[in-house]
mmCIF file of C-alpha atoms in Angstrom:
data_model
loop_
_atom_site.group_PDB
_atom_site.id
_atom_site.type_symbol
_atom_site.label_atom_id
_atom_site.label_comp_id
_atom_site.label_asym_id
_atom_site.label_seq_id
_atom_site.Cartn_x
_atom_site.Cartn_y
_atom_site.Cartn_z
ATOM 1 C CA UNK A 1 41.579 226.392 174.713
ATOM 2 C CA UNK A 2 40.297 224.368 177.905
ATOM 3 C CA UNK A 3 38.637 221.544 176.189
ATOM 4 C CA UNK A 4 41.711 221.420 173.239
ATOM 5 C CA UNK A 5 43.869 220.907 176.630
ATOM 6 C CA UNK A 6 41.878 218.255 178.118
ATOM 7 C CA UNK A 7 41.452 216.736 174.686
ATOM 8 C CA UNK A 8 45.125 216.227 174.693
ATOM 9 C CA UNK A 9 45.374 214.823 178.343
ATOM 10 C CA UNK A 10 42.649 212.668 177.617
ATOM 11 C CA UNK A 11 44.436 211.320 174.766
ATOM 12 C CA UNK A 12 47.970 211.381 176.589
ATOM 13 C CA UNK A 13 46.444 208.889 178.853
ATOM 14 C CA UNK A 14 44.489 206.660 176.360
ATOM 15 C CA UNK A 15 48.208 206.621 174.275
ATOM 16 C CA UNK A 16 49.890 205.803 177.755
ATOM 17 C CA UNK A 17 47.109 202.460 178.100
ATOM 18 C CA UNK A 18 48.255 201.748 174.014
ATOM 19 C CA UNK A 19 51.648 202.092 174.556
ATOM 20 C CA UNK A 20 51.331 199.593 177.384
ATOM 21 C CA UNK A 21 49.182 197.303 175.703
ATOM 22 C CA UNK A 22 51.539 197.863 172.026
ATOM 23 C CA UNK A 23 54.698 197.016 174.533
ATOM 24 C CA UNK A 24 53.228 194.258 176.716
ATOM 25 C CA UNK A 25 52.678 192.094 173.706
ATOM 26 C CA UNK A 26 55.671 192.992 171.877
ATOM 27 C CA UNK A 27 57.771 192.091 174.352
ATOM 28 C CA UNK A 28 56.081 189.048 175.038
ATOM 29 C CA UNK A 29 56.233 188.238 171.305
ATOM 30 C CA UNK A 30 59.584 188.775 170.775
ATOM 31 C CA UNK A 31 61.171 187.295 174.305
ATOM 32 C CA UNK A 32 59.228 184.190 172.614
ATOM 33 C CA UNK A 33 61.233 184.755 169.301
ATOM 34 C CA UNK A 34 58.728 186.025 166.730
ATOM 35 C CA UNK A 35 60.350 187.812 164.127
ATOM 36 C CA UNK A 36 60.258 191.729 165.218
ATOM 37 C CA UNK A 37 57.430 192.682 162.068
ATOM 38 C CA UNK A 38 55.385 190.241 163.124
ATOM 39 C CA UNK A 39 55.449 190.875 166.869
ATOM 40 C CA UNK A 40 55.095 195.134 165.840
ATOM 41 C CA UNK A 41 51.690 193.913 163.654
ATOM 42 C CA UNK A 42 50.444 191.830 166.574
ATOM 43 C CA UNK A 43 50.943 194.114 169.184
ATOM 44 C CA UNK A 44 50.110 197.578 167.172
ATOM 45 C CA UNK A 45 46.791 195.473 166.424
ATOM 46 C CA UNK A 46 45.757 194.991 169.983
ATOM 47 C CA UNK A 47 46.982 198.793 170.884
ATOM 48 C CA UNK A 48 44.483 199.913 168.381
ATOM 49 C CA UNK A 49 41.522 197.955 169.435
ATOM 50 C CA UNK A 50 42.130 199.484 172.554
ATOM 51 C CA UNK A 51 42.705 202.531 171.403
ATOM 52 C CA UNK A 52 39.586 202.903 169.488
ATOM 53 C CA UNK A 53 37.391 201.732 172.073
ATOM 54 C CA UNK A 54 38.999 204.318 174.894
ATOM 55 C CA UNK A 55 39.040 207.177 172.178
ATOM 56 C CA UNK A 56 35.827 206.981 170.530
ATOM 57 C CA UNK A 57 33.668 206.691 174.149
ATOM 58 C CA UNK A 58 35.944 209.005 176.263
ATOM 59 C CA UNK A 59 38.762 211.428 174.373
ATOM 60 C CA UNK A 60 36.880 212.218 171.469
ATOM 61 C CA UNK A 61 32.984 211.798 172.681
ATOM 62 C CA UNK A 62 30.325 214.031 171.250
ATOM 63 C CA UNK A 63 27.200 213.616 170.054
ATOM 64 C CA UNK A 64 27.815 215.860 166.518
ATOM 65 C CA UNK A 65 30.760 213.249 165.359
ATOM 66 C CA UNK A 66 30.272 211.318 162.509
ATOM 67 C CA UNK A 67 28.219 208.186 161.695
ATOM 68 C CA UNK A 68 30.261 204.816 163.386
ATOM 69 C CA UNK A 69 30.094 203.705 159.779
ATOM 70 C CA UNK A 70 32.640 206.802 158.623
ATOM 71 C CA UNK A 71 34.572 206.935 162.017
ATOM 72 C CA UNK A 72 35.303 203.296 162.314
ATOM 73 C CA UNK A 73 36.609 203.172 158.754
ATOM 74 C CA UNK A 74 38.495 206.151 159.136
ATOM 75 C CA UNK A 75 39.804 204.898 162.312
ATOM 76 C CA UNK A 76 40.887 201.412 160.398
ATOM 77 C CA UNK A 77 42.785 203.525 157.417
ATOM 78 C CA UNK A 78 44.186 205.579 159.720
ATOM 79 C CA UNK A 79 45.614 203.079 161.980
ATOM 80 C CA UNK A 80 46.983 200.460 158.936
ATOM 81 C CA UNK A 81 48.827 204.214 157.729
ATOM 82 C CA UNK A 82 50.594 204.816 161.191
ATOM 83 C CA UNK A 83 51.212 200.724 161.164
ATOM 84 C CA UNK A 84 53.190 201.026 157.785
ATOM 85 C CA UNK A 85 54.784 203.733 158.878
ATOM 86 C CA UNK A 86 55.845 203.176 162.169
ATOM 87 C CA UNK A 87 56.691 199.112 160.625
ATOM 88 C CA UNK A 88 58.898 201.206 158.159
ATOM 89 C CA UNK A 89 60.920 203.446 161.140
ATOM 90 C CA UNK A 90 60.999 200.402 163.253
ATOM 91 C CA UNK A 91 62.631 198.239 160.437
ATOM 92 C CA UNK A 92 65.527 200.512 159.351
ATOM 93 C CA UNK A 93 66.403 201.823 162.730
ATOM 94 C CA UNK A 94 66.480 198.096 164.247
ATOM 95 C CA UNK A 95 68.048 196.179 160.844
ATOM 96 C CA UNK A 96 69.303 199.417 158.676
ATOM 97 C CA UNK A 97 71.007 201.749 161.683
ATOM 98 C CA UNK A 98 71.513 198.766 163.803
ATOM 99 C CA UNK A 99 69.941 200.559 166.845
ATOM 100 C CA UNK A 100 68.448 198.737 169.653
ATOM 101 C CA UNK A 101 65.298 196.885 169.572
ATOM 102 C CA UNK A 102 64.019 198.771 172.204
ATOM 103 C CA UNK A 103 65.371 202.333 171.016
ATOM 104 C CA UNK A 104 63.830 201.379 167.305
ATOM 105 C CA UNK A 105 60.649 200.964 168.833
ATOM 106 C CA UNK A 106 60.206 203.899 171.532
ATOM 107 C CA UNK A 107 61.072 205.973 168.129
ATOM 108 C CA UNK A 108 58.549 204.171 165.845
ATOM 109 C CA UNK A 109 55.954 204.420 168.983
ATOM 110 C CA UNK A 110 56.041 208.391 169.432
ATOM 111 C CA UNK A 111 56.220 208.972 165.817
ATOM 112 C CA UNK A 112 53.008 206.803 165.442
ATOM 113 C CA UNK A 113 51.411 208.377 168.438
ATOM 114 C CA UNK A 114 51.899 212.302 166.611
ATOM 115 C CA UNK A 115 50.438 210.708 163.458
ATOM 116 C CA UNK A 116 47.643 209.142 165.333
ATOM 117 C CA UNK A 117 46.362 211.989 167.187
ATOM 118 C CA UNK A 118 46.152 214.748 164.450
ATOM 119 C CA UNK A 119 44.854 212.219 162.377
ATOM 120 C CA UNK A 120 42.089 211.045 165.071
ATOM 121 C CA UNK A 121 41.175 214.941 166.206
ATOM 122 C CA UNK A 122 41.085 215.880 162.585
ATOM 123 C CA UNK A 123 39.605 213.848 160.933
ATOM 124 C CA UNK A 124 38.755 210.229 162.465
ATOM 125 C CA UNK A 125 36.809 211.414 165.216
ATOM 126 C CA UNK A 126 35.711 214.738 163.731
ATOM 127 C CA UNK A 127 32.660 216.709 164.898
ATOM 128 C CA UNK A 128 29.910 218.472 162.103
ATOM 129 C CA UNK A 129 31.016 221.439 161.540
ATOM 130 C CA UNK A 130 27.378 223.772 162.543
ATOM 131 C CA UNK A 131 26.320 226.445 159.575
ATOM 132 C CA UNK A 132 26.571 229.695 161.914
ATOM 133 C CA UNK A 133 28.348 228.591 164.285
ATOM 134 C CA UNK A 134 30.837 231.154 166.194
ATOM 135 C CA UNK A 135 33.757 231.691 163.214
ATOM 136 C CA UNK A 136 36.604 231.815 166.001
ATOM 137 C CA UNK A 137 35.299 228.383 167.788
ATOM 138 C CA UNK A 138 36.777 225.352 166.754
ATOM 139 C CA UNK A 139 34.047 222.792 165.435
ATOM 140 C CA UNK A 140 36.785 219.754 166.708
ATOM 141 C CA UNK A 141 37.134 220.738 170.264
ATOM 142 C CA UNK A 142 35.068 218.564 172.490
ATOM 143 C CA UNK A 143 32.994 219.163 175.343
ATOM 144 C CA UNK A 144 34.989 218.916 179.042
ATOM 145 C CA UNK A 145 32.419 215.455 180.849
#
């Protein structure tokens, strides 16, 4: 239960460095008048490139994951599925609802960031599960470094 704990901090912080990257640019990007789609692509893009970089050396580091090949184009499928979908929440709170830029994309943001990490611990940057190991250990949790 430690390590699923610290698992989740870690990633709590890496998602607060995204979030600040994702927002940076978007805000940037729209304040300069790029169409809101365009500036959630943009700066989703450079949140992930962060995010798999923090993630895959730090969070989610253990020598029993997956090949790079598998994990990076996990990472990729996962990330362009919580881009859709967080595109789609953005889109019909801001233009369908009418809420608030900002409101539309704090929403679209935490939804992603739920997505994201089940979808990272589970499968992204999954360990090998070990023939005999302990049947009550978790094979995902991560060594505490």
């Amino acid at each position: 239960m430690t390590n699923r704990l610290v698992t989740i901090f870690k990633f709590g912080i890496v998602g607060v460095l995204n979030t600040a990257v994702d927002a940076m640019v978007f805000t940037l990007l729209a304040a300069a008048g790029a169409p809101v789609l365009i500036a959630q692509v943009f700066s989703y893009s450079c949140g992930i490139v962060n995010s798999y970089w923090w993630n895959g050396r730090w969070t989610f580091q253990d020598a029993g994951r997956l090949g790079k090949k598998n994990e990076i184009m996990r990472f990729v499928i996962t990330n362009l599925v919580v881009l859709a979908l967080s595109s789609l929440i953005l889109y019909i709170c801001n233009s369908t609802l009418g809420w608030s830029v900002v409101m539309s994309k704090i929403l679209a943001t935490l939804s992603g960031m739920f997505i994201n990490y089940i979808a990272s611990r589970y499968w992204v940057f999954r360990a090998h599960s070990v023939q005999g190991s302990n049947p009550s250990s978790d094979a995902n949790e991560r060594s505490v470094s």
